[in-house]
Short mmCIF file of C-alpha atoms and ligand atoms in Angstrom, two decimals:
data_model
loop_
_atom_site.label_atom_id
_atom_site.label_comp_id
_atom_site.label_asym_id
_atom_site.label_seq_id
_atom_site.Cartn_x
_atom_site.Cartn_y
_atom_site.Cartn_z
CA MET A 1 -17.25 -26.92 38.80
CA ASP A 2 -13.59 -27.18 37.40
CA VAL A 3 -13.50 -24.59 35.27
CA ILE A 4 -15.49 -21.87 33.70
CA VAL A 5 -14.87 -20.64 29.56
CA VAL A 6 -16.37 -17.40 28.97
CA GLY A 7 -17.15 -16.40 25.73
CA LEU A 8 -17.75 -19.49 22.70
CA GLY A 9 -16.44 -18.26 19.76
CA ALA A 10 -13.40 -19.29 17.78
CA MET A 11 -11.03 -19.54 20.78
CA GLY A 12 -13.87 -20.63 23.73
CA SER A 13 -15.37 -23.12 21.32
CA ALA A 14 -12.01 -24.77 21.13
CA THR A 15 -11.11 -24.33 24.60
CA VAL A 16 -14.68 -26.04 26.23
CA HIS A 17 -14.39 -28.78 23.44
CA ARG A 18 -10.66 -29.79 24.56
CA LEU A 19 -11.44 -29.46 28.25
CA ALA A 20 -14.28 -31.81 28.24
CA ARG A 21 -12.27 -34.00 26.11
CA ARG A 22 -10.08 -34.10 28.97
CA GLY A 23 -12.49 -35.11 31.23
CA VAL A 24 -12.89 -31.52 32.80
CA GLU A 25 -16.14 -30.32 34.39
CA VAL A 26 -16.36 -27.44 32.56
CA LEU A 27 -19.20 -25.05 31.84
CA GLY A 28 -19.11 -22.35 28.57
CA ILE A 29 -21.00 -19.08 28.98
CA ASP A 30 -21.58 -16.71 25.84
CA ARG A 31 -23.79 -13.41 25.86
CA HIS A 32 -25.09 -14.46 22.29
CA SER A 33 -25.63 -17.97 20.71
CA PRO A 34 -22.50 -18.86 18.65
CA PRO A 35 -22.04 -19.06 15.93
CA HIS A 36 -23.37 -15.38 15.33
CA SER A 37 -22.30 -12.10 13.69
CA PHE A 38 -21.62 -9.76 16.53
CA GLY A 39 -18.21 -10.66 17.38
CA SER A 40 -14.93 -11.52 14.99
CA SER A 41 -15.77 -15.09 14.03
CA HIS A 42 -18.30 -14.61 10.96
CA GLY A 43 -18.40 -14.31 6.99
CA GLU A 44 -18.03 -17.82 5.87
CA THR A 45 -14.42 -18.02 5.26
CA ARG A 46 -11.24 -17.43 6.85
CA ILE A 47 -7.54 -18.01 5.46
CA THR A 48 -5.56 -20.58 6.79
CA ARG A 49 -1.96 -21.23 6.04
CA ARG A 50 0.70 -22.56 7.72
CA LEU A 51 3.60 -20.26 6.65
CA THR A 52 2.27 -17.67 8.69
CA LEU A 53 3.43 -14.41 8.00
CA GLU A 54 3.38 -12.85 11.43
CA GLY A 55 6.17 -15.14 12.43
CA THR A 56 7.76 -18.38 12.47
CA GLU A 57 6.28 -18.91 16.51
CA TYR A 58 2.88 -19.09 14.53
CA VAL A 59 3.72 -21.95 12.54
CA PRO A 60 3.12 -25.02 15.34
CA LEU A 61 -0.31 -23.80 16.27
CA ALA A 62 -1.40 -23.75 12.23
CA VAL A 63 -0.15 -27.04 11.92
CA ARG A 64 -1.66 -28.55 14.93
CA SER A 65 -4.87 -26.92 13.96
CA HIS A 66 -5.06 -28.19 10.29
CA GLU A 67 -4.85 -31.90 12.34
CA TRP A 68 -8.04 -30.89 14.42
CA TRP A 69 -10.00 -29.48 11.57
CA ARG A 70 -9.96 -32.63 9.86
CA ARG A 71 -10.48 -34.73 13.26
CA ILE A 72 -13.45 -32.46 14.01
CA GLU A 73 -14.82 -33.02 9.99
CA ALA A 74 -14.47 -36.77 10.93
CA GLU A 75 -16.21 -36.81 14.06
CA THR A 76 -18.99 -34.59 13.24
CA GLY A 77 -19.44 -34.63 9.54
CA ALA A 78 -19.20 -30.89 9.14
CA SER A 79 -16.91 -29.47 6.41
CA VAL A 80 -14.39 -26.91 8.42
CA LEU A 81 -11.13 -26.84 6.12
CA THR A 82 -11.02 -26.50 2.28
CA GLU A 83 -7.02 -26.82 0.84
CA CYS A 84 -7.30 -25.02 -2.04
CA GLY A 85 -4.16 -23.14 -1.77
CA VAL A 86 -2.92 -19.65 -0.67
CA LEU A 87 -1.47 -17.36 -3.16
CA SER A 88 0.25 -14.41 -1.84
CA LEU A 89 1.27 -11.92 -4.84
CA SER A 90 3.73 -9.23 -4.11
CA ASP A 91 6.29 -7.42 -6.17
CA LEU A 92 10.40 -8.41 -5.08
CA ALA A 93 11.42 -5.24 -6.92
CA VAL A 94 9.63 -3.25 -4.87
CA ASP A 95 9.57 -5.34 -1.54
CA PRO A 96 12.44 -8.08 -1.60
CA GLY A 97 11.41 -9.32 1.83
CA ALA A 98 7.87 -9.87 1.09
CA PHE A 99 8.31 -13.87 1.17
CA ALA A 100 11.20 -13.80 4.03
CA VAL A 101 9.04 -14.97 6.66
CA HIS A 102 6.89 -17.63 4.43
CA GLU A 103 10.31 -19.01 3.31
CA ARG A 104 12.18 -19.12 6.82
CA ALA A 105 8.97 -20.79 7.77
CA ALA A 106 8.92 -23.28 4.87
CA ALA A 107 12.55 -24.11 5.83
CA ALA A 108 12.24 -24.62 9.47
CA PHE A 109 9.10 -27.04 9.11
CA GLY A 110 9.15 -28.67 5.86
CA ILE A 111 6.35 -26.81 4.07
CA ASP A 112 5.55 -26.96 0.62
CA TYR A 113 5.38 -23.59 -1.65
CA GLU A 114 6.08 -22.60 -5.02
CA LEU A 115 7.14 -19.21 -6.61
CA LEU A 116 5.40 -18.02 -9.34
CA ASP A 117 6.61 -15.19 -11.63
CA ALA A 118 3.98 -13.09 -13.68
CA ALA A 119 3.95 -15.42 -16.88
CA ALA A 120 3.25 -18.41 -14.73
CA LEU A 121 0.65 -16.36 -12.94
CA ARG A 122 -1.07 -15.39 -15.99
CA ASP A 123 -1.28 -19.12 -17.05
CA ARG A 124 -2.08 -20.86 -13.92
CA PHE A 125 -4.74 -18.14 -12.81
CA PRO A 126 -5.98 -16.29 -15.09
CA GLN A 127 -9.00 -14.94 -13.07
CA PHE A 128 -6.22 -12.29 -12.03
CA ARG A 129 -5.00 -9.28 -14.32
CA VAL A 130 -1.41 -9.08 -12.75
CA GLU A 131 1.47 -6.82 -13.57
CA ALA A 132 4.76 -7.78 -15.33
CA SER A 133 6.58 -7.47 -11.91
CA ARG A 134 4.14 -9.42 -9.92
CA VAL A 135 5.17 -12.90 -8.30
CA GLY A 136 3.33 -15.44 -6.33
CA LEU A 137 3.96 -17.72 -3.40
CA LEU A 138 1.40 -20.34 -3.71
CA GLU A 139 1.48 -22.72 -0.48
CA PRO A 140 -0.76 -25.59 -1.81
CA GLY A 141 -1.64 -26.68 1.73
CA GLY A 142 -3.19 -23.45 2.52
CA GLY A 143 -7.07 -22.32 1.83
CA PHE A 144 -9.89 -21.39 4.12
CA VAL A 145 -11.65 -22.61 7.05
CA ARG A 146 -15.09 -21.95 7.67
CA PRO A 147 -15.58 -20.08 11.03
CA GLU A 148 -19.28 -20.65 11.45
CA ALA A 149 -18.98 -24.65 11.05
CA ALA A 150 -16.15 -24.94 13.10
CA ILE A 151 -17.68 -23.44 16.02
CA SER A 152 -20.54 -25.12 16.08
CA ALA A 153 -18.85 -28.62 15.33
CA GLN A 154 -16.96 -27.90 18.42
CA LEU A 155 -19.76 -26.79 20.66
CA ASP A 156 -21.46 -29.89 19.63
CA LEU A 157 -18.36 -32.14 20.35
CA ALA A 158 -17.82 -30.42 23.61
CA GLU A 159 -21.61 -31.34 24.68
CA ARG A 160 -21.37 -34.59 23.44
CA TYR A 161 -18.02 -34.75 25.70
CA GLY A 162 -20.43 -33.80 28.63
CA ALA A 163 -19.73 -29.66 28.75
CA ARG A 164 -22.41 -27.62 30.04
CA LEU A 165 -23.33 -24.59 27.67
CA ARG A 166 -25.27 -21.70 28.67
CA ARG A 167 -25.85 -19.42 25.76
CA GLY A 168 -27.58 -16.12 26.19
CA GLU A 169 -26.15 -15.38 29.33
CA ARG A 170 -24.13 -12.36 29.74
CA VAL A 171 -21.04 -12.50 32.22
CA LEU A 172 -20.97 -9.22 34.07
CA GLY A 173 -17.93 -9.74 36.25
CA VAL A 174 -15.06 -12.08 37.48
CA GLU A 175 -13.64 -12.38 40.90
CA ALA A 176 -10.61 -14.36 41.62
CA THR A 177 -9.48 -15.01 45.37
CA ALA A 178 -6.81 -17.78 46.67
CA SER A 179 -9.00 -20.31 46.60
CA ALA A 180 -11.56 -19.72 43.94
CA VAL A 181 -13.01 -17.89 41.01
CA THR A 182 -16.49 -16.37 40.86
CA VAL A 183 -18.56 -15.71 37.79
CA ARG A 184 -21.51 -13.51 37.75
CA THR A 185 -23.59 -13.31 35.06
CA ASP A 186 -27.00 -11.93 34.39
CA ALA A 187 -28.57 -14.99 35.43
CA ALA A 188 -26.57 -16.44 38.26
CA THR A 189 -23.48 -16.72 39.88
CA TYR A 190 -20.92 -19.57 39.49
CA THR A 191 -17.84 -20.70 41.28
CA ALA A 192 -14.87 -22.49 39.76
CA ASP A 193 -11.36 -23.61 40.34
CA GLN A 194 -10.28 -21.82 37.14
CA VAL A 195 -11.60 -19.62 34.50
CA VAL A 196 -10.85 -18.95 30.67
CA LEU A 197 -11.55 -16.12 29.34
CA CYS A 198 -12.34 -15.89 25.46
CA ALA A 199 -14.33 -12.96 25.17
CA GLY A 200 -12.93 -11.54 21.94
CA GLY A 201 -13.51 -7.92 21.48
CA TRP A 202 -15.27 -7.71 24.86
CA LEU A 203 -12.58 -8.76 26.71
CA ALA A 204 -11.06 -5.55 27.95
CA GLY A 205 -14.55 -4.63 29.57
CA LEU A 206 -13.84 -7.89 31.71
CA LEU A 207 -10.80 -7.34 32.92
CA ASP A 208 -10.64 -5.06 36.24
CA ASP A 209 -7.30 -3.55 35.62
CA PRO A 210 -6.69 -0.30 33.97
CA GLY A 211 -3.21 -1.09 33.04
CA LEU A 212 -4.46 -4.31 31.04
CA ALA A 213 -7.99 -3.08 29.18
CA PRO A 214 -6.15 -0.76 26.99
CA LEU A 215 -3.84 -3.11 25.48
CA PHE A 216 -6.92 -4.75 23.25
CA GLY A 217 -7.90 -2.40 20.85
CA VAL A 218 -11.10 -2.80 18.58
CA TYR A 219 -11.32 -1.92 15.05
CA ARG A 220 -13.92 -2.09 12.84
CA GLN A 221 -13.57 -3.95 9.41
CA VAL A 222 -15.74 -4.58 6.51
CA LEU A 223 -16.41 -7.87 4.34
CA HIS A 224 -17.84 -7.70 0.84
CA TRP A 225 -19.60 -10.12 -1.59
CA PHE A 226 -19.45 -8.72 -4.95
CA GLU A 227 -21.37 -10.61 -8.04
CA LEU A 228 -19.31 -12.55 -10.39
CA GLU A 229 -19.54 -12.11 -14.40
CA GLY A 230 -19.48 -15.35 -16.31
CA SER A 231 -18.81 -18.75 -15.17
CA GLY A 232 -18.94 -19.49 -11.64
CA ARG A 233 -16.49 -22.53 -12.18
CA ASP A 234 -13.60 -20.27 -13.09
CA PHE A 235 -13.93 -19.31 -9.16
CA ALA A 236 -14.60 -22.59 -7.55
CA PRO A 237 -11.97 -23.96 -4.89
CA GLU A 238 -10.77 -26.08 -7.51
CA ARG A 239 -9.43 -23.25 -9.90
CA LEU A 240 -8.95 -20.61 -7.65
CA PRO A 241 -6.81 -20.60 -4.37
CA THR A 242 -7.45 -18.00 -1.28
CA TYR A 243 -5.37 -14.94 -2.25
CA ILE A 244 -3.77 -12.53 -0.60
CA TRP A 245 -2.59 -9.15 -3.01
CA GLU A 246 0.01 -6.91 -1.63
CA GLY A 247 -0.42 -3.10 -2.63
CA VAL A 248 3.31 -2.85 -2.68
CA SER A 249 4.21 0.58 -3.68
CA ARG A 250 0.74 1.38 -2.59
CA PRO A 251 -0.04 -0.29 0.87
CA GLU A 252 -3.40 1.08 1.09
CA GLU A 253 -4.51 -1.18 -1.95
CA TYR A 254 -3.63 -4.46 0.14
CA PHE A 255 -6.78 -6.71 -0.05
CA TYR A 256 -7.67 -10.60 0.22
CA GLY A 257 -10.24 -12.66 -1.09
CA PHE A 258 -11.60 -16.30 -1.08
CA PRO A 259 -12.89 -18.30 -4.00
CA SER A 260 -16.28 -18.63 -4.43
CA ILE A 261 -18.60 -20.50 -2.37
CA ASP A 262 -21.89 -20.16 -3.68
CA GLY A 263 -20.98 -20.09 -7.41
CA ALA A 264 -22.33 -16.33 -7.76
CA THR A 265 -20.41 -13.96 -5.37
CA LEU A 266 -16.84 -13.55 -4.43
CA LYS A 267 -15.93 -12.45 -0.95
CA VAL A 268 -12.79 -9.88 -0.32
CA ALA A 269 -11.79 -7.64 2.28
CA THR A 270 -9.03 -5.52 3.64
CA GLY A 271 -7.71 -4.99 7.23
CA GLN A 272 -7.97 -1.30 8.90
CA LEU A 273 -5.84 -0.40 11.70
CA ASP A 274 -6.43 3.40 11.50
CA HIS A 275 -9.66 4.32 13.34
CA ARG A 276 -10.20 2.48 16.57
CA THR A 277 -13.57 2.38 18.03
CA PRO A 278 -14.52 2.40 21.69
CA GLY A 279 -15.34 -0.87 21.94
CA PRO A 280 -17.72 -3.62 20.63
CA ASP A 281 -20.94 -2.36 21.63
CA GLN A 282 -20.11 0.74 19.94
CA LEU A 283 -19.25 -0.37 16.74
CA ASP A 284 -20.89 0.95 13.61
CA ARG A 285 -22.91 -2.24 11.90
CA THR A 286 -24.02 -0.54 8.75
CA VAL A 287 -22.10 -0.58 5.54
CA ALA A 288 -23.43 2.15 3.23
CA PRO A 289 -23.23 1.18 -0.49
CA GLU A 290 -20.80 4.06 -1.27
CA GLU A 291 -18.20 1.83 1.31
CA ALA A 292 -18.66 -1.31 -1.28
CA ALA A 293 -18.60 0.96 -4.35
CA ALA A 294 -15.08 2.60 -3.05
CA PHE A 295 -13.64 -0.68 -2.08
CA HIS A 296 -14.27 -1.99 -5.67
CA ARG A 297 -12.95 1.17 -7.36
CA SER A 298 -9.54 1.32 -5.41
CA MET A 299 -8.95 -2.50 -4.92
CA ILE A 300 -10.70 -4.66 -7.44
CA ASP A 301 -10.79 -2.50 -10.76
CA GLY A 302 -8.82 -3.60 -13.30
CA ARG A 303 -7.07 -6.61 -11.18
CA LEU A 304 -10.43 -9.16 -11.41
CA PRO A 305 -11.91 -8.40 -14.38
CA GLN A 306 -14.78 -10.85 -13.73
CA MET A 307 -15.84 -9.38 -10.55
CA SER A 308 -18.51 -7.05 -10.91
CA ALA A 309 -19.04 -4.00 -9.02
CA ARG A 310 -22.51 -5.12 -7.67
CA ALA A 311 -22.19 -5.81 -4.08
CA ALA A 312 -24.73 -8.85 -3.01
CA ARG A 313 -23.97 -7.79 0.70
CA SER A 314 -21.61 -6.46 3.14
CA GLU A 315 -20.79 -7.32 6.71
CA VAL A 316 -19.35 -5.83 9.48
CA CYS A 317 -16.73 -7.46 12.06
CA MET A 318 -14.14 -6.44 14.55
CA TYR A 319 -10.23 -7.03 14.86
CA THR A 320 -9.06 -6.84 18.44
CA VAL A 321 -5.51 -5.60 18.20
CA THR A 322 -2.42 -5.38 20.71
CA PRO A 323 -0.25 -2.79 20.65
CA ASP A 324 2.44 -5.15 18.81
CA GLU A 325 -0.20 -7.13 16.70
CA ALA A 326 0.91 -10.55 18.40
CA PHE A 327 -1.51 -12.28 20.42
CA VAL A 328 -2.08 -12.14 24.29
CA ILE A 329 -2.43 -16.08 25.67
CA ASP A 330 -1.31 -15.77 29.33
CA ARG A 331 -2.47 -15.96 33.38
CA LEU A 332 -3.64 -12.66 34.34
CA PRO A 333 -0.70 -11.10 36.75
CA GLY A 334 -1.88 -11.44 40.38
CA SER A 335 -4.81 -13.95 39.21
CA GLU A 336 -3.47 -17.33 38.60
CA ARG A 337 -6.61 -18.93 38.42
CA VAL A 338 -7.59 -16.57 35.27
CA LEU A 339 -6.48 -17.40 32.01
CA ILE A 340 -7.00 -14.95 28.98
CA ALA A 341 -6.93 -15.74 25.20
CA SER A 342 -6.59 -12.81 22.97
CA PRO A 343 -5.80 -14.14 19.60
CA CYS A 344 -7.21 -12.06 17.20
CA SER A 345 -5.59 -9.02 14.90
CA GLY A 346 -7.28 -10.55 12.13
CA HIS A 347 -5.30 -14.02 11.81
CA GLY A 348 -6.38 -15.93 14.91
CA PHE A 349 -9.07 -18.02 13.38
CA LYS A 350 -6.51 -20.52 11.52
CA HIS A 351 -4.67 -21.10 14.97
CA SER A 352 -7.68 -21.53 17.08
CA ALA A 353 -8.15 -25.32 17.37
CA ALA A 354 -4.48 -25.45 18.90
CA ILE A 355 -5.24 -22.66 20.93
CA GLY A 356 -7.99 -24.42 22.51
CA GLU A 357 -6.03 -27.28 22.91
CA ALA A 358 -2.98 -25.42 24.27
CA LEU A 359 -5.49 -23.63 26.93
CA ALA A 360 -7.03 -26.98 27.89
CA GLU A 361 -3.37 -28.35 28.81
CA SER A 362 -2.42 -25.06 30.59
CA VAL A 363 -5.58 -25.34 33.00
CA THR A 364 -5.07 -28.98 33.43
CA ASP A 365 -1.13 -29.24 33.39
CA GLY A 366 -0.25 -25.82 34.20
CA THR A 367 1.73 -26.12 30.84
CA SER A 368 1.07 -26.58 27.11
CA THR A 369 2.52 -28.76 24.20
CA ILE A 370 3.09 -25.81 22.04
CA ASP A 371 5.15 -22.98 23.47
CA LEU A 372 2.84 -20.11 24.44
CA THR A 373 5.76 -17.86 25.55
CA PRO A 374 5.61 -15.51 22.65
CA PHE A 375 2.21 -14.46 23.71
CA ALA A 376 2.94 -13.60 27.58
CA LEU A 377 1.85 -10.30 28.65
CA SER A 378 4.97 -9.41 30.27
CA ARG A 379 6.11 -8.24 27.31
CA PHE A 380 4.15 -5.18 27.40
CA ALA A 381 6.21 -4.30 31.04
CA ARG A 382 9.53 -4.36 29.22
C1 LIG B 1 -12.94 -9.43 9.38
C2 LIG B 1 -12.04 -10.26 9.87
C3 LIG B 1 -11.78 -10.80 8.91
C4 LIG B 1 -10.39 -12.36 9.79
N1 LIG B 1 -9.75 -12.90 8.70
C5 LIG B 1 -8.86 -13.88 9.48
C6 LIG B 1 -8.21 -14.88 8.61
O1 LIG B 1 -8.16 -14.65 7.34
N2 LIG B 1 -7.33 -15.72 8.97
C7 LIG B 1 -7.53 -16.04 10.38
O2 LIG B 1 -6.57 -16.86 10.88
N3 LIG B 1 -8.44 -14.99 11.12
C8 LIG B 1 -9.06 -14.24 10.90
N4 LIG B 1 -9.59 -12.94 11.45
C9 LIG B 1 -9.49 -13.46 13.08
C10 LIG B 1 -10.41 -14.44 13.71
O3 LIG B 1 -11.46 -14.60 13.27
C11 LIG B 1 -10.25 -14.20 14.84
O4 LIG B 1 -8.88 -14.25 15.47
C12 LIG B 1 -11.01 -14.92 15.86
O5 LIG B 1 -12.36 -15.05 15.46
C13 LIG B 1 -11.39 -14.46 17.40
O6 LIG B 1 -12.12 -15.24 17.74
P1 LIG B 1 -12.38 -15.13 19.33
O7 LIG B 1 -12.88 -16.57 19.79
O8 LIG B 1 -11.32 -14.24 20.48
O9 LIG B 1 -13.61 -13.93 19.57
P2 LIG B 1 -15.25 -14.03 19.05
O10 LIG B 1 -15.33 -15.75 18.30
O11 LIG B 1 -15.75 -13.09 18.87
O12 LIG B 1 -15.88 -14.56 20.49
C14 LIG B 1 -15.98 -14.33 21.40
C15 LIG B 1 -17.14 -14.31 22.14
O13 LIG B 1 -17.40 -13.95 23.59
C16 LIG B 1 -18.61 -13.52 23.93
N5 LIG B 1 -18.78 -12.61 25.02
C17 LIG B 1 -18.18 -11.37 24.94
N6 LIG B 1 -18.26 -10.79 26.54
C18 LIG B 1 -19.03 -11.66 26.71
C19 LIG B 1 -19.58 -11.50 28.26
N7 LIG B 1 -19.67 -10.74 28.96
N8 LIG B 1 -20.34 -12.77 28.54
C20 LIG B 1 -20.30 -13.81 27.74
N9 LIG B 1 -19.86 -14.11 26.55
C21 LIG B 1 -19.13 -12.74 26.20
C22 LIG B 1 -19.21 -12.97 22.40
O14 LIG B 1 -20.57 -13.23 22.39
C23 LIG B 1 -18.43 -13.86 21.63
O15 LIG B 1 -19.43 -15.01 21.05
C24 LIG B 1 -10.80 -11.99 10.74
C25 LIG B 1 -11.54 -11.41 11.60
C26 LIG B 1 -12.11 -10.39 11.49
C27 LIG B 1 -12.92 -9.65 12.35
#
């Protein structure tokens, strides 16, 4: 065996796909049966945009991923990417730098965007009730990716290109020597030349290194779907972009949302990094009705009048977050045969297709076309 990929979620499915395409003999293993709802890659939609708020080093990954989503759609018939636009809503009087990273990225990479004042926002997007000081930055080429469809399509393609996939098999340990890597599961033991660990929130549990494991914190997140009042047509992707509502003077009121996929409900969520959970297996996966009601009261009320307070459903998901909230994609120190990929922190999906490609290149060529050095582990040793 050339390579084993542990975890077949967003990153692992992209990695086995790209490795198999390169003719590498690859085995992918997952403890669940992806796509599933136990990790970080479920809930119908993920924001995608090329003007990445997190820094210009992410832009090439997003640009390349968009190319891959379209190619994957063409090869499988799946619907993966909807370019309905992404609208960031902020207040430049309170936060003058709100759009600085977007504008730097737009200038550096030639990406289109529009600035909209409150009057233009009310005219174009009457679904929102915006204050007079609100401004929007609209990236027309952004939108959303469908995580479950993307994972399924890439696993299908991986198998088409010859990858072997083992679902429902849990990796218990990974041991690297100078000549090979051994992967022990609850069903078998495999050896390979290299292993790529894409275990999401479970990564820390597979790292036999007390210095590294604490870098990967797990945080419970909740997604809510509220029932729509009135016509679903006004909230369809043709009329409403994916949006990010900044709390501005009250950052705790930050939330984001998507156009309606089913014409009846709207998905909204926020990101929380206040309460770290001991690990994915200890995550509280229940959502009390009061949690949804409190979310609607503090975030939605008065801002999207047609989004009712009736929660159709809520789901729990998890972020894996490093101390500087940036990705880790690197070889394990002291174990050159082991690559780890932890691109979460709540913004990894949009980059996952390109990360899979970069990991496949790293495995086969020892380097990647897109620069991964910003995501090196060595930054934590400084
Ligand atoms: C609520 C929420 C909202 C988000 N919103 C966005 C967004 O809008 N835009 C965006 O770009 N990103 C977003 N993200 C981030 C994005 O979804 C993640 O970056 C991405 O899904 C992480 O993928 P992954 O492959 O690292 O993890 P996962 O998809 O969770 O995959 C890990 C896999 O490893 C498997 N595994 C774990 N341990 C083992 C083991 N021992 N043996 C075998 N298999 C194992 C698991 O079963 C799982 O399938 C969001 C994340 C969350 C949680």
